[in-house]
mmCIF file with all atom_site columns, C-alpha atoms in Angstrom:
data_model
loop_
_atom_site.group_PDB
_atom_site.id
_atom_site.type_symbol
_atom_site.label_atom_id
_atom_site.label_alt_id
_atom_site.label_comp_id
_atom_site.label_asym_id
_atom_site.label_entity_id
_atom_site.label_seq_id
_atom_site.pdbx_PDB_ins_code
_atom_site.Cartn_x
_atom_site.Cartn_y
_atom_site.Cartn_z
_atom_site.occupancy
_atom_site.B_iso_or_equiv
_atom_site.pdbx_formal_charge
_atom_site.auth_seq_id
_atom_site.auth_comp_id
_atom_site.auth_asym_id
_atom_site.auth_atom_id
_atom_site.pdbx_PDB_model_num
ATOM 1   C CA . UNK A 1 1   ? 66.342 113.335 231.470 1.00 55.00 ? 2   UNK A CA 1
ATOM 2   C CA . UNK A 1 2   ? 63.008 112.103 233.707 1.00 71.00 ? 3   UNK A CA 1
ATOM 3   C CA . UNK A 1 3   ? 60.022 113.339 231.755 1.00 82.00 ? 4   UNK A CA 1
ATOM 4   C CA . UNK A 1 4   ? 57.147 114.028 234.555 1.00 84.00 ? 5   UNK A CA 1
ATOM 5   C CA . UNK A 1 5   ? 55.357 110.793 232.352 1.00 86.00 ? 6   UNK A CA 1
ATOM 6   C CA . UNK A 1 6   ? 57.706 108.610 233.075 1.00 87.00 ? 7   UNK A CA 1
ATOM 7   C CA . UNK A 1 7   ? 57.756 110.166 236.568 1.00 85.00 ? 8   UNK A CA 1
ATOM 8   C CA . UNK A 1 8   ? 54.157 109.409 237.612 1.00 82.00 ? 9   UNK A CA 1
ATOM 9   C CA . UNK A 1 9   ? 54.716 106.393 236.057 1.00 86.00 ? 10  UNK A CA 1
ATOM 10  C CA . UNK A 1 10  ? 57.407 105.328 238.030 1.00 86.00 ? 11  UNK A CA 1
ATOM 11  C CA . UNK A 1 11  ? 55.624 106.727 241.167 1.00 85.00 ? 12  UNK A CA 1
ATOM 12  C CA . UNK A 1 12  ? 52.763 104.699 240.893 1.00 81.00 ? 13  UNK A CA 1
ATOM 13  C CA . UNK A 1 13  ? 54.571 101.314 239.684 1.00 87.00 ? 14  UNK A CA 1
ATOM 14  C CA . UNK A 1 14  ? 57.052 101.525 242.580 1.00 88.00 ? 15  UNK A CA 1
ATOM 15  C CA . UNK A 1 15  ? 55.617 104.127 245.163 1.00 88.00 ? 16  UNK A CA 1
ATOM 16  C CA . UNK A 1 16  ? 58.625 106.143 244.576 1.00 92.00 ? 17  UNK A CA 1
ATOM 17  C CA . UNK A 1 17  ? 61.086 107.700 241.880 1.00 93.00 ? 18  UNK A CA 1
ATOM 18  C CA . UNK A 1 18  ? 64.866 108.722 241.648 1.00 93.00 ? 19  UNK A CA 1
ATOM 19  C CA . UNK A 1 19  ? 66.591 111.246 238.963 1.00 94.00 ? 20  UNK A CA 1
ATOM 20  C CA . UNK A 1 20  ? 69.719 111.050 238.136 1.00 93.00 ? 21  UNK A CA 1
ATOM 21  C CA . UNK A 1 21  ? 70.994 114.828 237.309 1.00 91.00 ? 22  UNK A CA 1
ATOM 22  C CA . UNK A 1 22  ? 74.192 115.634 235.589 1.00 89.00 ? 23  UNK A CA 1
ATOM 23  C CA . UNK A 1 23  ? 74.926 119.122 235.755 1.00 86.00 ? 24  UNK A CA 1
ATOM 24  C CA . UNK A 1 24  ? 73.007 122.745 236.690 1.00 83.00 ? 25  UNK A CA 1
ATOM 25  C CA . UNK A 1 25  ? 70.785 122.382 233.803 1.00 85.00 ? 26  UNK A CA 1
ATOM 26  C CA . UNK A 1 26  ? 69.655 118.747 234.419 1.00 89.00 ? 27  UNK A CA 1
ATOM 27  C CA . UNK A 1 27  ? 69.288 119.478 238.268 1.00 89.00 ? 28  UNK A CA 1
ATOM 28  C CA . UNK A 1 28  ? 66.942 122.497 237.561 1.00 87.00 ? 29  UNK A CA 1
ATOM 29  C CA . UNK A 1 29  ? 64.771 120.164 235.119 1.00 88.00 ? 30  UNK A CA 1
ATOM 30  C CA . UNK A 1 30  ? 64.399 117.752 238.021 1.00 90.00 ? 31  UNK A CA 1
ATOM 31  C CA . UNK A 1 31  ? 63.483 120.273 240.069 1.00 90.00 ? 32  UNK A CA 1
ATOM 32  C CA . UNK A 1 32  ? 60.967 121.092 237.564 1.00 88.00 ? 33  UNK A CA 1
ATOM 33  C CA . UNK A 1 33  ? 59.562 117.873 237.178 1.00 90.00 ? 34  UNK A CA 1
ATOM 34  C CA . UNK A 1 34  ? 59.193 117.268 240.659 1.00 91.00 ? 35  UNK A CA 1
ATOM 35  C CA . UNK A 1 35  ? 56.420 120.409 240.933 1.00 90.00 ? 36  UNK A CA 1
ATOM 36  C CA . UNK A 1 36  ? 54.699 119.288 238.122 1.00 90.00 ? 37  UNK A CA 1
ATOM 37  C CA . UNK A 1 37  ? 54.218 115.757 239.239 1.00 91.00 ? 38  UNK A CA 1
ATOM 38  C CA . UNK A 1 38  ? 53.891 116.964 243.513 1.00 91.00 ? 39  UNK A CA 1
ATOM 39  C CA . UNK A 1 39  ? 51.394 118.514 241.247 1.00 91.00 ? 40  UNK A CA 1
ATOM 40  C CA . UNK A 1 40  ? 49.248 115.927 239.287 1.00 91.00 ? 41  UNK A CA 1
ATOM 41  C CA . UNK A 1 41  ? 49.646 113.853 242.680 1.00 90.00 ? 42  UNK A CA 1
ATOM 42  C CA . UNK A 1 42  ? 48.345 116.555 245.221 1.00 89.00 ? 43  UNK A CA 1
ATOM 43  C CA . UNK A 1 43  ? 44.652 115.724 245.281 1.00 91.00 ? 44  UNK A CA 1
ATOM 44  C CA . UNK A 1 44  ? 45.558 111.909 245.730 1.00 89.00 ? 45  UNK A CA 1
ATOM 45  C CA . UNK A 1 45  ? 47.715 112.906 248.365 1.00 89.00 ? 46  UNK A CA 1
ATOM 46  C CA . UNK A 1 46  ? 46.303 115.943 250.280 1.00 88.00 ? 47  UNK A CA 1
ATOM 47  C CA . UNK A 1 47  ? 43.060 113.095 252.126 1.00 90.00 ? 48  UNK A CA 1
ATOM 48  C CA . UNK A 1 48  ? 46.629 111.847 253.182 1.00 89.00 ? 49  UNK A CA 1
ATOM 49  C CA . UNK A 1 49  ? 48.163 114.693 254.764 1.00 90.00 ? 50  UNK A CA 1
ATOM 50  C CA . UNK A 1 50  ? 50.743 113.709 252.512 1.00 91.00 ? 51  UNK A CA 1
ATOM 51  C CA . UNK A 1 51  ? 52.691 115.602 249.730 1.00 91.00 ? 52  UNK A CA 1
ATOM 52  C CA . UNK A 1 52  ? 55.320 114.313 246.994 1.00 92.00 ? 53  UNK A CA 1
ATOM 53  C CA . UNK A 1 53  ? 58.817 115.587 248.228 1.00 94.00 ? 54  UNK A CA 1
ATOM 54  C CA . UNK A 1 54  ? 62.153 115.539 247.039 1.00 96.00 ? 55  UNK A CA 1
ATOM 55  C CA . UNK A 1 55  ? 65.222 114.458 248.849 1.00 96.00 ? 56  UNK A CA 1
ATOM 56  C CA . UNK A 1 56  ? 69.364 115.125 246.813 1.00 96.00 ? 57  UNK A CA 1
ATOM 57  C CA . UNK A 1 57  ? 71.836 112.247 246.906 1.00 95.00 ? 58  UNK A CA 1
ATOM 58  C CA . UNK A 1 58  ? 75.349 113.352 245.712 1.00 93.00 ? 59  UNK A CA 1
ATOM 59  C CA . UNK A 1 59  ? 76.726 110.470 243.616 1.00 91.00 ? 60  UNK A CA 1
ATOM 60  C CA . UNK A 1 60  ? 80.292 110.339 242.007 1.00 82.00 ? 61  UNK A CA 1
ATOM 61  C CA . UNK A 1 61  ? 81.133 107.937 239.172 1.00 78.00 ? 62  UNK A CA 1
ATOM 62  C CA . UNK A 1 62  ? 85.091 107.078 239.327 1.00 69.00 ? 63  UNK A CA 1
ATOM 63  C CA . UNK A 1 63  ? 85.107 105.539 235.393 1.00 68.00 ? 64  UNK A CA 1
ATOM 64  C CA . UNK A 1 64  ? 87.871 108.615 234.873 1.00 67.00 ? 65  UNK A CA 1
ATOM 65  C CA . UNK A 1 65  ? 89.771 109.154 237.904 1.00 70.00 ? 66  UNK A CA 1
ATOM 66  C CA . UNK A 1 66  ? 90.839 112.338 236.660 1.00 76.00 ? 67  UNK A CA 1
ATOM 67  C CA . UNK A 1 67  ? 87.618 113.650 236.052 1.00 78.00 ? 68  UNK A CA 1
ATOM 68  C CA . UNK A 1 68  ? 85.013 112.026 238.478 1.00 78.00 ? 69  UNK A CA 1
ATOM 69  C CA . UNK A 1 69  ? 81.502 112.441 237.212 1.00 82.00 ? 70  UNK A CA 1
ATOM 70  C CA . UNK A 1 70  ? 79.439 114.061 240.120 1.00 86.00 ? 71  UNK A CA 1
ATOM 71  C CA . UNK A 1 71  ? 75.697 112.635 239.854 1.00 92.00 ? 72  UNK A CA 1
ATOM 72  C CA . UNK A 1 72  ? 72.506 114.388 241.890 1.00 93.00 ? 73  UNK A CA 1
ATOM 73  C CA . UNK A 1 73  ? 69.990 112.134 242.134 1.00 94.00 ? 74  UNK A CA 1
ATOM 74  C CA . UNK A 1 74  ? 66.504 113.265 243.223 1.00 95.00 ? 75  UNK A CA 1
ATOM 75  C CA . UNK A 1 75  ? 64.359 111.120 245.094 1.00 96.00 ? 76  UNK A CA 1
ATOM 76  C CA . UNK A 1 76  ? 61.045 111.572 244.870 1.00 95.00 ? 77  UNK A CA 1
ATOM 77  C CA . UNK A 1 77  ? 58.221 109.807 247.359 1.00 94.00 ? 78  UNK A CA 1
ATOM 78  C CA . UNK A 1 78  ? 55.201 111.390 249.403 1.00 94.00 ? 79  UNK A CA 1
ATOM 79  C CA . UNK A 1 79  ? 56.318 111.767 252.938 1.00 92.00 ? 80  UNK A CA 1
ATOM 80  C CA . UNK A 1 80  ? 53.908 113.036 255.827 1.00 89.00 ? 81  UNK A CA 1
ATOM 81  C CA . UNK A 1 81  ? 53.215 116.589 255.959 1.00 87.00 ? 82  UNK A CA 1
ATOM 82  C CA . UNK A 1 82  ? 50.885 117.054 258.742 1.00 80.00 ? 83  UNK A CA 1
ATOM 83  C CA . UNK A 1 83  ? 54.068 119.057 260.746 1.00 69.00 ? 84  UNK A CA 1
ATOM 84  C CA . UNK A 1 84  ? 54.436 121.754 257.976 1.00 69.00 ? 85  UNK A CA 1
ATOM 85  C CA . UNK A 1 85  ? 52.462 124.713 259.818 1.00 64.00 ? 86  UNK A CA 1
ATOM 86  C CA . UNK A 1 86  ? 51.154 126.874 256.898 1.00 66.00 ? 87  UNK A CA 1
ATOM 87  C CA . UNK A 1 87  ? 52.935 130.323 258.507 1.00 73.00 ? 88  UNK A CA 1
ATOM 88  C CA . UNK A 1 88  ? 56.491 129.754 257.791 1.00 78.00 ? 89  UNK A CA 1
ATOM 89  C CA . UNK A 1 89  ? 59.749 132.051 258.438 1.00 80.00 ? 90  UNK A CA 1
ATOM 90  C CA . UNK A 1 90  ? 61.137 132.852 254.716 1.00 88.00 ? 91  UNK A CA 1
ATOM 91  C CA . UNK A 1 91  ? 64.729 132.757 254.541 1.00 90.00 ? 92  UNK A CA 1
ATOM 92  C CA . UNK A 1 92  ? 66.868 133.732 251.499 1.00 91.00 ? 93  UNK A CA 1
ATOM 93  C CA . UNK A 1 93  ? 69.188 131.564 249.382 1.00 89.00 ? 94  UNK A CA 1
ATOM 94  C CA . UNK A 1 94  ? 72.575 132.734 249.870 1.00 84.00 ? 95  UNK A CA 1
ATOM 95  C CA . UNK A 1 95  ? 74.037 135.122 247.046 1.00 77.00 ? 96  UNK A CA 1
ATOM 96  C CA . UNK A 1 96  ? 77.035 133.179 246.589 1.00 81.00 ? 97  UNK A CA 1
ATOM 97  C CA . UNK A 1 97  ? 78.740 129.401 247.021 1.00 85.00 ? 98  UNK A CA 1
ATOM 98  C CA . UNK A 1 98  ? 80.627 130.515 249.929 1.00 86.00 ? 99  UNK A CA 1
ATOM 99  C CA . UNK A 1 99  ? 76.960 131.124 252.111 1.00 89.00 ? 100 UNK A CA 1
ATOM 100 C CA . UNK A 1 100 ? 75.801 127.483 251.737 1.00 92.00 ? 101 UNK A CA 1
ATOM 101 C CA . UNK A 1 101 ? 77.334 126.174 255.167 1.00 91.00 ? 102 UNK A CA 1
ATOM 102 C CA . UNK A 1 102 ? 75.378 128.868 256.519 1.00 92.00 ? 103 UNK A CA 1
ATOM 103 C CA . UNK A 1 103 ? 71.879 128.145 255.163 1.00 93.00 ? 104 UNK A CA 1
ATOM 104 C CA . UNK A 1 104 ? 72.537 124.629 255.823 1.00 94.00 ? 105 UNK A CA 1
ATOM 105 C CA . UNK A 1 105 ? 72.596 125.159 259.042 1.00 93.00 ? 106 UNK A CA 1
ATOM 106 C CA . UNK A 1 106 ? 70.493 128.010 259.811 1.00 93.00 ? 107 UNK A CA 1
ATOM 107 C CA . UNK A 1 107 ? 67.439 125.830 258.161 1.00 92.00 ? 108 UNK A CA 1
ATOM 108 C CA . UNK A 1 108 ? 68.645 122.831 260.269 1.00 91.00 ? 109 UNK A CA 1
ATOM 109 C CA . UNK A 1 109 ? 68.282 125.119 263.335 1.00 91.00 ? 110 UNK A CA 1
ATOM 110 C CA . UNK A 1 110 ? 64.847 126.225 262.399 1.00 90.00 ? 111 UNK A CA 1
ATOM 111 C CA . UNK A 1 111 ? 63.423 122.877 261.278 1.00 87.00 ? 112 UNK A CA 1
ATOM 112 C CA . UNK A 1 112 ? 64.431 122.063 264.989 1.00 87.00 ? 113 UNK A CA 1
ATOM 113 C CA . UNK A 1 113 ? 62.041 124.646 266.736 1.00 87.00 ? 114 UNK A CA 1
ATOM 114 C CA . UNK A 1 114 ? 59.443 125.200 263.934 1.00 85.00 ? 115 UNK A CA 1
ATOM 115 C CA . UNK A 1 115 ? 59.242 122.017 262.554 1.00 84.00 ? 116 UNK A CA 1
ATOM 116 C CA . UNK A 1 116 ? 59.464 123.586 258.674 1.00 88.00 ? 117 UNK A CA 1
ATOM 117 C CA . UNK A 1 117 ? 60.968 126.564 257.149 1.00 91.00 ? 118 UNK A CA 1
ATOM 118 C CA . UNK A 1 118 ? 60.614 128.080 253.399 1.00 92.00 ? 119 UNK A CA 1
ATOM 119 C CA . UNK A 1 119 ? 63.444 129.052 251.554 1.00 94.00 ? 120 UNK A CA 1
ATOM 120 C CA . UNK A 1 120 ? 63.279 130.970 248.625 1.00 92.00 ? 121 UNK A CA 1
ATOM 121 C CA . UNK A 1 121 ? 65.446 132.628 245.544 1.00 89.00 ? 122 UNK A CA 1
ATOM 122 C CA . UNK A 1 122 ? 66.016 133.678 242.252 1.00 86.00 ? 123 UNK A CA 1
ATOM 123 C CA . UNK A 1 123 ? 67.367 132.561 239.177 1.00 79.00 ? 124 UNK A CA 1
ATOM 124 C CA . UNK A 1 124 ? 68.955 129.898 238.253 1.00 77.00 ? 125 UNK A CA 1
ATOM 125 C CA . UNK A 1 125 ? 72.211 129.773 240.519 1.00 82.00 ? 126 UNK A CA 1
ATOM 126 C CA . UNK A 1 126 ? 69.909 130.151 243.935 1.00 85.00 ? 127 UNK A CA 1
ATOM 127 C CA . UNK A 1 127 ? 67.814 126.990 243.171 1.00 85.00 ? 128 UNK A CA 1
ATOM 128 C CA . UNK A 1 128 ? 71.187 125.138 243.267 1.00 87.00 ? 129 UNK A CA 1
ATOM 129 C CA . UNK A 1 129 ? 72.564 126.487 246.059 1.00 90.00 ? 130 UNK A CA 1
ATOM 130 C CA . UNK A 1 130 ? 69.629 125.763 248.206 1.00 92.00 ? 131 UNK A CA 1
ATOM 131 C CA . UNK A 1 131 ? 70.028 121.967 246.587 1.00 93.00 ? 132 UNK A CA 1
ATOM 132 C CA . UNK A 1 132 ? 73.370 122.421 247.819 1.00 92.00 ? 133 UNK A CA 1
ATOM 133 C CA . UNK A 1 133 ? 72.310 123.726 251.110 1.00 94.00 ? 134 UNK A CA 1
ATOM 134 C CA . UNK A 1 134 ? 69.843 120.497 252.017 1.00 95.00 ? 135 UNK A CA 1
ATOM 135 C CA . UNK A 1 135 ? 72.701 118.261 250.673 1.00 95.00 ? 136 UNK A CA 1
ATOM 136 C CA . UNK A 1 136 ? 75.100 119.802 253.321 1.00 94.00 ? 137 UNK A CA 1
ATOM 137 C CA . UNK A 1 137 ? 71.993 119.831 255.891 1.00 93.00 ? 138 UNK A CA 1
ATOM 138 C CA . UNK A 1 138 ? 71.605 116.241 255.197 1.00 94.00 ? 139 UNK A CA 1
ATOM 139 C CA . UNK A 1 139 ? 74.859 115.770 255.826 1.00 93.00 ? 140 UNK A CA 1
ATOM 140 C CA . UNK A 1 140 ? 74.864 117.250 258.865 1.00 91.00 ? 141 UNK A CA 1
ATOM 141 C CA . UNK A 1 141 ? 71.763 114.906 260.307 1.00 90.00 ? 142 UNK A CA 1
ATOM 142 C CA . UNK A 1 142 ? 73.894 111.919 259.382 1.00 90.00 ? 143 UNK A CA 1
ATOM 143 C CA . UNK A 1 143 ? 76.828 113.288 261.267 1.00 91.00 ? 144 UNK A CA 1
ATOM 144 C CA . UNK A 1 144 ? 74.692 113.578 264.298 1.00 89.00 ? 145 UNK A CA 1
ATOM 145 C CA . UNK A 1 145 ? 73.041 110.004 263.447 1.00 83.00 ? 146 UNK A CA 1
ATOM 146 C CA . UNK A 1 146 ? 69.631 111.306 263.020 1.00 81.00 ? 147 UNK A CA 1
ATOM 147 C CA . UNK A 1 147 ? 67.092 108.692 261.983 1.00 85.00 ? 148 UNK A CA 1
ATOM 148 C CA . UNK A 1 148 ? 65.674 111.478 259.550 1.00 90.00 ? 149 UNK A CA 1
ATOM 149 C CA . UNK A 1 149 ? 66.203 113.602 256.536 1.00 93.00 ? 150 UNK A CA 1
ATOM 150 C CA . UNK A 1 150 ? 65.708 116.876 255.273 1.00 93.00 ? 151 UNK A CA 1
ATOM 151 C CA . UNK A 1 151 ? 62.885 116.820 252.600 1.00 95.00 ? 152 UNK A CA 1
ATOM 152 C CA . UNK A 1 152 ? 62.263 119.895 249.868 1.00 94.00 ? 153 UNK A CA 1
ATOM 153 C CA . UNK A 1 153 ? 58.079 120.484 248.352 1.00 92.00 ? 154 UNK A CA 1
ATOM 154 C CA . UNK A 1 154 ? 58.603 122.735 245.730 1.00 89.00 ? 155 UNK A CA 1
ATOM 155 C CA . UNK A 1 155 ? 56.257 125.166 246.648 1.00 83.00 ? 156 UNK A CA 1
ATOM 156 C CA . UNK A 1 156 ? 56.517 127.936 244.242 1.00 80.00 ? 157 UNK A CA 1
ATOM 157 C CA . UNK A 1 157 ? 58.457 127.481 240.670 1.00 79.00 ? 158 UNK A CA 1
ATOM 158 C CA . UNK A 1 158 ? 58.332 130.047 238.212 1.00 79.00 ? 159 UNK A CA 1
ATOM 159 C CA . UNK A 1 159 ? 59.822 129.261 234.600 1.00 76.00 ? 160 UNK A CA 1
ATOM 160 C CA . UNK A 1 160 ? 60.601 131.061 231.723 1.00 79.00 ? 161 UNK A CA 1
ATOM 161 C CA . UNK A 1 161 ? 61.792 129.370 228.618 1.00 78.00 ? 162 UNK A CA 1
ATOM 162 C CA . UNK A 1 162 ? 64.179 126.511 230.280 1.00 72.00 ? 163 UNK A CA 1
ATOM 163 C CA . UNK A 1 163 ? 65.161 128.601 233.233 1.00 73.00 ? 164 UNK A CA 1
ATOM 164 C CA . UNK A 1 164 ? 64.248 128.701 236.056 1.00 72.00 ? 165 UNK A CA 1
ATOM 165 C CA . UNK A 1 165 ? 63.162 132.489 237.346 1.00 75.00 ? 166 UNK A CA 1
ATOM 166 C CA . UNK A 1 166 ? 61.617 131.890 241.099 1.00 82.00 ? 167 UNK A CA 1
ATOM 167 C CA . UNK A 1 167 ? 61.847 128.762 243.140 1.00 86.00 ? 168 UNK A CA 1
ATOM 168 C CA . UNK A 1 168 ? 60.825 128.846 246.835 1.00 89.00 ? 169 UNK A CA 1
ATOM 169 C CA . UNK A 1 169 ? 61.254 124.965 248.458 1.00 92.00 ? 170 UNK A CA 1
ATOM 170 C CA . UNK A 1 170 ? 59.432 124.383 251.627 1.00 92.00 ? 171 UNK A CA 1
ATOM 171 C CA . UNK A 1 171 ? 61.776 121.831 253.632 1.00 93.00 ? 172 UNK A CA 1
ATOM 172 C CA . UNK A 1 172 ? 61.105 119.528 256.606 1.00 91.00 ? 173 UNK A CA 1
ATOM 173 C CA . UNK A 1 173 ? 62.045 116.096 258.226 1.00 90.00 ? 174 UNK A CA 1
ATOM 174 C CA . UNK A 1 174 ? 61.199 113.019 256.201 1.00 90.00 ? 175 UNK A CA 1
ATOM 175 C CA . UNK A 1 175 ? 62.153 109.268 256.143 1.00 92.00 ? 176 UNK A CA 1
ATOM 176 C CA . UNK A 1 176 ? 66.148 108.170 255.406 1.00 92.00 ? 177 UNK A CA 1
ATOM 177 C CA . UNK A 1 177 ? 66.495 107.250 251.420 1.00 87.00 ? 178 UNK A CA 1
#
């Protein structure tokens, strides 16, 4: 796992970063160290009217072809946020895996006339479907050969122990990978 260290570290060596996630837990620890290091970056950034975002990439290894090894990796680079309006419609992460079409597109749809929308959950199983969600939104965009991407600032994330409790991600259009 990407320690937010050898994240900055990364970020300012190469101008951007990429996590490789295997798994809920390892996906929810990116996610983590993505706020902390939007964090340490945001008064660098904010002259800017930039902001350190993160974009999902679904990756499968085929090393056992009856078992394929599905990878998330989380890029990380500061995209332009001078289109996120700070008065933003809130909508819910989906209860259950079956909802995630639906948010896809319903945040697709609003990024369209709003330019950004906030999504927001709790617990553990929300923060991956909205991961899920932007991963099927992105998919979407490529469908419809957009030259852009959907782009997640962790806005608010609330831990407790490992886990975490709150996570509301603030999405809008950014560069392609």
């Amino acid at each position: 796992m990407t320690s937010v260290a050898a994240a900055c570290a990364k970020l300012g060596e190469h101008g951007k970063v990429a996590m490789d996630c295997i798994g809920a837990a390892a996906v929810q620890h990116g996610l983590r160290v993505a706020r902390i290091t939007q964090e340490r970056h945001r008064n660098l950034l904010a002259p800017l009217k930039a902001s350190l975002a993160f974009c999902p990439e679904l990756l499968r290894l085929d090393s056992d072809r009856k078992n394929p090894v599905h990878i998330t990796r989380l890029h990380m680079r500061p995209i332009d946020i001078s289109s996120k309006t700070t008065e933003m419609e809130e909508m819910f992460a989906p209860a259950d895996n079956s909802r995630i079409s639906l948010l896809a597109t319903a945040v697709k749809a609003k990024l369209e006339t709003a330019g950004a929308t906030r999504v927001v959950g709790t617990g553990t199983s929300s923060s991956l479907r909205m991961v899920k969600a932007q991963l099927r939104a992105n998919d979407f965009l490529r469908e419809e050969e957009e030259t852009s991407l959907l782009w997640g600032l962790c806005s608010i994330c609330e831990v407790e122990g490992k886990n975490l409790t709150s996570l509301a991600i603030d999405f809008l259009k950014g560069p392609m990978i």
